[in-house]
CSV table of C-alpha atoms and ligand atoms in Angstrom, one decimal:
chain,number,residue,atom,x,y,z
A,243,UNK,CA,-7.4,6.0,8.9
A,244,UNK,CA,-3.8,7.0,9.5
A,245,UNK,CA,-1.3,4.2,10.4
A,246,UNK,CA,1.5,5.9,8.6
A,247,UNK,CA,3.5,6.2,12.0
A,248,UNK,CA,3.1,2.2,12.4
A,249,UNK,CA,3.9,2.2,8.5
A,250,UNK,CA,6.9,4.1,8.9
A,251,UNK,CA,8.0,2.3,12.1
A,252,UNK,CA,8.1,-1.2,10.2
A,253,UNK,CA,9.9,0.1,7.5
A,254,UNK,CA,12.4,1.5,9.6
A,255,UNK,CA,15.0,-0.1,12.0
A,256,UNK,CA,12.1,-2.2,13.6
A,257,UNK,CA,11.7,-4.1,10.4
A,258,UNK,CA,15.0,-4.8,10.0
A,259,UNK,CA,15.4,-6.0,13.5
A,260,UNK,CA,12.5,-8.4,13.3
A,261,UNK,CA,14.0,-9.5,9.5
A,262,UNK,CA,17.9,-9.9,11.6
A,263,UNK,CA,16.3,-12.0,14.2
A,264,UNK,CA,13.4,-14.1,11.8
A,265,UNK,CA,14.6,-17.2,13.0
A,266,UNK,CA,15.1,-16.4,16.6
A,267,UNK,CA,11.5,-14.7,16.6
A,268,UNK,CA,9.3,-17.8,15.1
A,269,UNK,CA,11.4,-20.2,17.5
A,270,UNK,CA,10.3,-17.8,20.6
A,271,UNK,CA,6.9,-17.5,19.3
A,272,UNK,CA,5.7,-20.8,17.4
A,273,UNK,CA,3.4,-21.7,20.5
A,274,UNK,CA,1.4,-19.3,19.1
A,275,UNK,CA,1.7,-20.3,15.7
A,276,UNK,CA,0.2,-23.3,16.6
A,277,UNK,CA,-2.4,-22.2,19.2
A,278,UNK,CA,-3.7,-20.1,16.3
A,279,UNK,CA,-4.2,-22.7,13.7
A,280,UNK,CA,-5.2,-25.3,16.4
A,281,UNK,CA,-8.1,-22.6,16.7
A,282,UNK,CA,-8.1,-21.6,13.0
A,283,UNK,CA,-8.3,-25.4,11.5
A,284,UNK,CA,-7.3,-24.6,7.7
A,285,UNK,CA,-8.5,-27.1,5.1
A,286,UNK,CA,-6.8,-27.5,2.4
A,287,UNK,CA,-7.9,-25.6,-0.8
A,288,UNK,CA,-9.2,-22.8,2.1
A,289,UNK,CA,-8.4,-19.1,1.1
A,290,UNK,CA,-6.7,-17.9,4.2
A,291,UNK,CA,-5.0,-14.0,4.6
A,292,UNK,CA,-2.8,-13.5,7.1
A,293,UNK,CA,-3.0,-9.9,8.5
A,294,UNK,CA,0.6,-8.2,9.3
A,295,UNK,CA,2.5,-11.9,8.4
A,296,UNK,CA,6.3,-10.6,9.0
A,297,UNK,CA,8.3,-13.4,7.9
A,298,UNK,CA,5.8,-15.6,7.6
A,299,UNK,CA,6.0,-18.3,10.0
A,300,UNK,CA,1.9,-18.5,10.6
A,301,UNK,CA,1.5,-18.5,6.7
A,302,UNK,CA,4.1,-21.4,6.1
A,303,UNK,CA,2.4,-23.3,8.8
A,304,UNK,CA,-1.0,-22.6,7.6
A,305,UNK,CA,0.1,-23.4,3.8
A,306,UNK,CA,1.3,-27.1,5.1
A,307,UNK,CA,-2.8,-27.9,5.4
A,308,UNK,CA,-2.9,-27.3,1.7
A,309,UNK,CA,-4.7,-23.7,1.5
A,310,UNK,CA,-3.6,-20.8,0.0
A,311,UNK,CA,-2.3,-18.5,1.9
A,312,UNK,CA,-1.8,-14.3,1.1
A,313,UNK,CA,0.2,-12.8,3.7
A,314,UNK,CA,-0.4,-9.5,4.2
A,315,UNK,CA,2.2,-6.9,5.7
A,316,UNK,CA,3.1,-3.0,5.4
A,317,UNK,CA,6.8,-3.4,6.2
A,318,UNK,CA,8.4,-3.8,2.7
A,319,UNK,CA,11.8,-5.8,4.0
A,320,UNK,CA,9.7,-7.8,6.3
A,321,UNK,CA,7.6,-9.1,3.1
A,322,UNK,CA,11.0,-9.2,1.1
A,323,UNK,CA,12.6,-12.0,3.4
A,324,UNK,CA,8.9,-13.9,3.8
A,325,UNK,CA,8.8,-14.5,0.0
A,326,UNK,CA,12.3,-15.4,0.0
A,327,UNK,CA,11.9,-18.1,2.8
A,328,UNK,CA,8.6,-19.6,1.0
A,329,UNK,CA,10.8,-20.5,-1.9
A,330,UNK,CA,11.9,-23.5,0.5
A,331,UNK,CA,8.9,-23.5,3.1
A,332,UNK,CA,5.6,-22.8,0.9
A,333,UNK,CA,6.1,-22.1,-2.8
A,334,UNK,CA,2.5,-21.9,-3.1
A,335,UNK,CA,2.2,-18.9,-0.5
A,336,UNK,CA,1.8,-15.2,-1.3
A,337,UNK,CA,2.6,-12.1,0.2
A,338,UNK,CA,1.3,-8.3,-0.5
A,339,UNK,CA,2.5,-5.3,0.9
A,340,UNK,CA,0.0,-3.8,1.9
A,341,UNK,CA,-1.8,-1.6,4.4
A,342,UNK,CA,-4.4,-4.5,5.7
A,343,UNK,CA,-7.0,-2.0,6.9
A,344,UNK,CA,-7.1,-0.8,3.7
A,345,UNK,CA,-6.2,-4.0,0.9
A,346,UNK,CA,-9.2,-6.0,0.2
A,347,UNK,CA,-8.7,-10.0,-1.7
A,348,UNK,CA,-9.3,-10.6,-4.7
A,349,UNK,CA,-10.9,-13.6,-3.6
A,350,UNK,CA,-13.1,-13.6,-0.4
A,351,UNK,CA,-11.2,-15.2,2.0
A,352,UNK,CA,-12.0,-18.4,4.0
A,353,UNK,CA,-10.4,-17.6,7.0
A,354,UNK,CA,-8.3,-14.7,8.2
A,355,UNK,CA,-5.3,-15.6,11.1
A,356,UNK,CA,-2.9,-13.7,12.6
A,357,UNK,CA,-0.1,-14.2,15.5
A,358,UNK,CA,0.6,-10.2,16.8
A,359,UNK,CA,-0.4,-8.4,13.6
A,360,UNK,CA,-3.5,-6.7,14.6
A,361,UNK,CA,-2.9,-4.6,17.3
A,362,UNK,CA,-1.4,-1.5,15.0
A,363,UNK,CA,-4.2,0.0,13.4
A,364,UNK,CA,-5.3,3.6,14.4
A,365,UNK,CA,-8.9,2.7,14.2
A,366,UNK,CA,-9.0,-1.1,15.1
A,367,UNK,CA,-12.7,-1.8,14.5
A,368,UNK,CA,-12.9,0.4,11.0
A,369,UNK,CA,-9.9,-2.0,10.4
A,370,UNK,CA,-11.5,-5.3,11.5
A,371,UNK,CA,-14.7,-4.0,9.3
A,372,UNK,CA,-12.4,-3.6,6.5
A,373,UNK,CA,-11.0,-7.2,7.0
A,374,UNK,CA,-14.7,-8.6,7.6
A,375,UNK,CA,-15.5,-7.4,4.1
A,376,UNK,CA,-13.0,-9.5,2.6
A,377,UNK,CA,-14.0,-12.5,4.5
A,378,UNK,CA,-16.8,-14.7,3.3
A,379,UNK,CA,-19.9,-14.9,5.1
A,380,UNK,CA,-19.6,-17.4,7.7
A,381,UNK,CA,-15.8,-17.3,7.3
A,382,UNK,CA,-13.6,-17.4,10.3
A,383,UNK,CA,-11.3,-15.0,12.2
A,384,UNK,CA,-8.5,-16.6,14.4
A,385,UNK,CA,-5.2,-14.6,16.1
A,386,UNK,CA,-3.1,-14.6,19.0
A,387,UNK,CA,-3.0,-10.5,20.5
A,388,UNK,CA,-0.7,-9.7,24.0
A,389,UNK,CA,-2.9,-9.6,27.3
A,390,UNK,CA,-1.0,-6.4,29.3
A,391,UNK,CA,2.4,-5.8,29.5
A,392,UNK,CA,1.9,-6.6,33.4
A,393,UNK,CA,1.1,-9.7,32.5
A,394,UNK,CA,3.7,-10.5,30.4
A,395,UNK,CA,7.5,-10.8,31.9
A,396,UNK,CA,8.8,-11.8,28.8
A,397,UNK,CA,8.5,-8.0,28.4
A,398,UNK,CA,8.0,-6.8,31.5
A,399,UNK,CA,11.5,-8.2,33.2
A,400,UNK,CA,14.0,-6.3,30.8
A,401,UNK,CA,11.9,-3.1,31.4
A,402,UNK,CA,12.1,-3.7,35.7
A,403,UNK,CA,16.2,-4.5,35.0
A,404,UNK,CA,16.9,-1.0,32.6
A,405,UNK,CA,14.7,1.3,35.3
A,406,UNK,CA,17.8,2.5,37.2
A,407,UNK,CA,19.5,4.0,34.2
A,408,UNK,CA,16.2,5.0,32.3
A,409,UNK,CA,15.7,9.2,32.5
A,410,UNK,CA,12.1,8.3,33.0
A,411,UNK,CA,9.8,4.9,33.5
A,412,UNK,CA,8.4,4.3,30.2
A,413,UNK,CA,4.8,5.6,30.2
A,414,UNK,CA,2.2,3.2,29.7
A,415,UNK,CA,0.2,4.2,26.3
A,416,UNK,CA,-3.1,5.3,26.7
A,417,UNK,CA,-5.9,2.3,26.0
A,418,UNK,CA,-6.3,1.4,22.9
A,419,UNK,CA,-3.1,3.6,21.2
A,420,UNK,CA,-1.2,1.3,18.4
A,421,UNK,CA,1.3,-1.3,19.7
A,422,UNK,CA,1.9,-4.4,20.9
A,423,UNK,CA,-0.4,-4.7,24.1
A,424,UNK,CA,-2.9,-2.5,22.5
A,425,UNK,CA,-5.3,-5.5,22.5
A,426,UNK,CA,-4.9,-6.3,26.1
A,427,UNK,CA,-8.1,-6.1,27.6
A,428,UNK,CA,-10.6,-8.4,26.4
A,429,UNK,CA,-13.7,-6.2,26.3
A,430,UNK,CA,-12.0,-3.7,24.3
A,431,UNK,CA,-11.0,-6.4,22.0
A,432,UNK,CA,-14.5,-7.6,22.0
A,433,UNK,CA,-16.0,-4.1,21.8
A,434,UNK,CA,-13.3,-3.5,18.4
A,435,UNK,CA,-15.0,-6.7,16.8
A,436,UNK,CA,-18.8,-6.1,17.4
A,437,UNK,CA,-18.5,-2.8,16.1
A,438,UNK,CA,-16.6,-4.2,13.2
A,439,UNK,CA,-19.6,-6.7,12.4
A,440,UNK,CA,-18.0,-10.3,13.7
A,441,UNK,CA,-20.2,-12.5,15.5
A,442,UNK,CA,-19.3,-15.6,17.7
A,443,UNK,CA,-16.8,-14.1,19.3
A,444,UNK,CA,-14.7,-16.2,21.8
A,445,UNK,CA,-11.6,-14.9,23.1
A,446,UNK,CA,-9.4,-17.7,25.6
A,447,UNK,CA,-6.6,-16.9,27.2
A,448,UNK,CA,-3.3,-18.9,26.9
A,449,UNK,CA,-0.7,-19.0,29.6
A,450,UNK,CA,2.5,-20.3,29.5
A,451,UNK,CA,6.4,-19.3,29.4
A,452,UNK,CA,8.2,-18.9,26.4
A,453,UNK,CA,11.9,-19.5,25.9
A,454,UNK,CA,14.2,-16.0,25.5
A,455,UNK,CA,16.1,-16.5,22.1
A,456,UNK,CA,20.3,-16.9,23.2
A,457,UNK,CA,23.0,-19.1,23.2
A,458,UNK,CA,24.2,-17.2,26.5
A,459,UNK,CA,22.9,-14.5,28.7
A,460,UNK,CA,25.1,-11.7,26.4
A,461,UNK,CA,23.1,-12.7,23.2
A,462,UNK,CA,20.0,-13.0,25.1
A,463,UNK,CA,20.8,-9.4,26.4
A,464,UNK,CA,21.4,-7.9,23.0
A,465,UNK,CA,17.9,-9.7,22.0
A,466,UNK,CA,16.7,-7.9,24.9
A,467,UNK,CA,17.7,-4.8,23.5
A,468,UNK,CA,16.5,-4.7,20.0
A,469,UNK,CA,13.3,-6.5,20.5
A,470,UNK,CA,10.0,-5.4,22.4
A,471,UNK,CA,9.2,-2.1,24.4
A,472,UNK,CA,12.7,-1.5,26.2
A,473,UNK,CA,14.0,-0.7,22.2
A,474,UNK,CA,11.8,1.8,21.9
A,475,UNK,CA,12.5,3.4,25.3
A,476,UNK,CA,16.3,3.0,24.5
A,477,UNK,CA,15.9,4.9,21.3
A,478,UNK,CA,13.8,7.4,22.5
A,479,UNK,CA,15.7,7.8,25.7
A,480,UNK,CA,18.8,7.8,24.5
A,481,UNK,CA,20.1,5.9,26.9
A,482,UNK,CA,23.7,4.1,27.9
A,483,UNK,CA,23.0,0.7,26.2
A,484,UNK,CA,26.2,-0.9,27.6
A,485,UNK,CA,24.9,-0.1,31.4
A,486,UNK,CA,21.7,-1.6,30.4
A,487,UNK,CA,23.0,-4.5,28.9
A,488,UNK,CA,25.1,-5.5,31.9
A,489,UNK,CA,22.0,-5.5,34.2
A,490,UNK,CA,20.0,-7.5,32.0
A,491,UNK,CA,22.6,-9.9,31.3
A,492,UNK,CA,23.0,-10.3,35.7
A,493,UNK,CA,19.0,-10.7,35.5
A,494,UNK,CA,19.4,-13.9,32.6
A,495,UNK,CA,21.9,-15.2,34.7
A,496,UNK,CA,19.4,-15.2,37.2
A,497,UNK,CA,16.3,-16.7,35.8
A,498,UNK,CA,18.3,-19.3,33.5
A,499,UNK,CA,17.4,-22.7,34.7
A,500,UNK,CA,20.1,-25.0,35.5
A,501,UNK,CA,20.6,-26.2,31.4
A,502,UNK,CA,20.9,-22.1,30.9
A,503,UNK,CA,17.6,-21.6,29.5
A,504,UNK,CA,15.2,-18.7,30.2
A,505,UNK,CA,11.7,-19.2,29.9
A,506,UNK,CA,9.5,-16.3,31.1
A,507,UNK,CA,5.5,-15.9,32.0
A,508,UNK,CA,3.4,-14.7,28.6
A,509,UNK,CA,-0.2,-14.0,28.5
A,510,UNK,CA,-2.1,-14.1,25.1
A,511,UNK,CA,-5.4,-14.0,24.3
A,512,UNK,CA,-6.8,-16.3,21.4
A,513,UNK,CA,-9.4,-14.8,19.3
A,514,UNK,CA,-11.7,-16.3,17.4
A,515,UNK,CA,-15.3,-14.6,15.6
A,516,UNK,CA,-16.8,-15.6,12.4
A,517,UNK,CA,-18.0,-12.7,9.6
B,884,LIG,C1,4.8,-8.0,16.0
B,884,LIG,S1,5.1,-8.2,14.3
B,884,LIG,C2,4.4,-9.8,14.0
B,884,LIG,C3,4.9,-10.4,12.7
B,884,LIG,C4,4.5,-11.9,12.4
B,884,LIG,N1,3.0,-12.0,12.4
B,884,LIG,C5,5.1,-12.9,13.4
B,884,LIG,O1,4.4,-13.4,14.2
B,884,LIG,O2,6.3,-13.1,13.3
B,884,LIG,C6,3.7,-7.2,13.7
B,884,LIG,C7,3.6,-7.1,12.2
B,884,LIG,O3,2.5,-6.3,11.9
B,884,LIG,C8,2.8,-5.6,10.7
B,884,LIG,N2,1.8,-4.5,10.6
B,884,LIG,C9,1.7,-3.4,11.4
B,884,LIG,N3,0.7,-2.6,11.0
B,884,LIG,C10,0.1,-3.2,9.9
B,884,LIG,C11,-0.9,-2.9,9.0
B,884,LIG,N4,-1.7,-1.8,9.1
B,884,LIG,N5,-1.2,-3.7,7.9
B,884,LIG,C12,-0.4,-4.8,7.8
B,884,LIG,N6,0.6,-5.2,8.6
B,884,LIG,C13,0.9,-4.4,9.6
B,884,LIG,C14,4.2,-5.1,11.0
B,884,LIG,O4,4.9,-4.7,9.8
B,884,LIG,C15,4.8,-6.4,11.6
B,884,LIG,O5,5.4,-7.2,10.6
């Protein structure tokens, strides 16, 4: 199995974008920290991985019910600031870097969780089948994935605002190819885990808004920028960043409610199986 694009993308400027804004990503994202561990349930003394941790936000949170958590991540400065934050946030924790489709516990693990770090494997169900073998029997799976992009304005809105001064409309990936709404329909997802050998599978979905990281519409902008698919079609586009940034920043000013805050439609889907 070859992730070594996704390997090399993490370790690249992506990484050090997501380490740049750690604190502005888990604030953005900690509904689904919790959604996850309100489906996970750790118990203390629980063995618990967390596949493709990034900073490390899930495995602080699921280190509080007091089980010990491994982190598991390819992207060596992601891994480098998670085990520097767990010196104040959970001592206890551990992180590996580490290919997950590939790096198997010592330990059998409890319980496996993860919020958005499954959906870059070239082969997702050799992946999950991997992942299964390092669970115990009976253990249980838990994560949060991205339903479509469609679905998703969070993502979809700075893409819609940068189309007049894109060269082309970002093409949709084919089904299935590595990235962040690879895991947005839910048979696919459920076809990935059968074949991998997890049973009991429920997927729900969760709907909601979450709040765009920015103290004004110019630093939400510039979040807009680095973060999520426009970056990528900026970088590969090449494309006049300052143009772009003016029409998001008109679109923020837009949406923000009257205290200045934007909050924006997501659509996840919460997965839960049992090996
Ligand atoms: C969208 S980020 C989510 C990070 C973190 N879970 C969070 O919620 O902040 C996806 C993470 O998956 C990691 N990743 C991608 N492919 C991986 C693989 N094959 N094994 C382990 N981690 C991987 C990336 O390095 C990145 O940190």
């Amino acid at each position: 199995m070859d992730n070594s694009a996704q390997i090399d993308y993490w370790n690249g400027a992506a990484g050090e974008k997501w380490v740049r804004d750690a604190d502005r990503l888990d604030r953005m994202l900690q509904p689904f920290a919790e959604a996850v561990l309100a489906a996970a349930k750790p118990v203390a003394g629980e063995r618990i991985i967390d596949i493709g941790c990034g900073a490390g936000a899930l495995s602080f949170a699921a280190s509080e019910a007091g089980a010990l958590t491994t982190g598991v991540d390819v992207s060596e400065p992601l891994i480098a600031i998670a085990r520097r934050r767990a010196e104040q946030r959970a001592p206890a924790a551990q992180f590996v870097v580490a290919d997950a489709s590939a790096w198997a516990p010592d330990t059998k693990a409890d319980l496996v969780v993860s919020r958005f770090g499954v959906m870059f494997f070239a082969d997702p169900a050799k992946a999950f089948a991997s992942i299964r073998k390092g669970t115990k029997p009976g253990g249980r799976l838990a994560f949060a994935c991205w339903r479509p992009l469609a679905e998703n304005d969070w993502a979809l809105m700075p893409i819609v605002a940068a189309l007049p001064f894109l060269k082309e409309p970002p093409a949709p990936p084919p089904p299935g190819t590595p990235g962040p709404f690879a895991f947005g329909s839910r048979d696919f997802v459920s076809d990935v885990l059968a074949q991998a050998g997890w049973s009991a599978v429920r997927i729900t979905p969760w709907d909601g808004t979450i709040e765009l990281p920015g103290a004004n519409p110019e630093d939400t902008a510039d979040f807009m920028l680095e973060i999520g698919p426009l970056s990528r079609a900026i970088a590969e586009q090449g494309v006049d960043r300052a143009k772009v940034k003016d029409a998001l920043v008109s679109q923020v000013r837009r949406l923000a409610g009257a205290e200045g805050r934007t909050h924006l439609k997501a659509a996840v889907w919460i997965v839960e199986a049992t090996a």
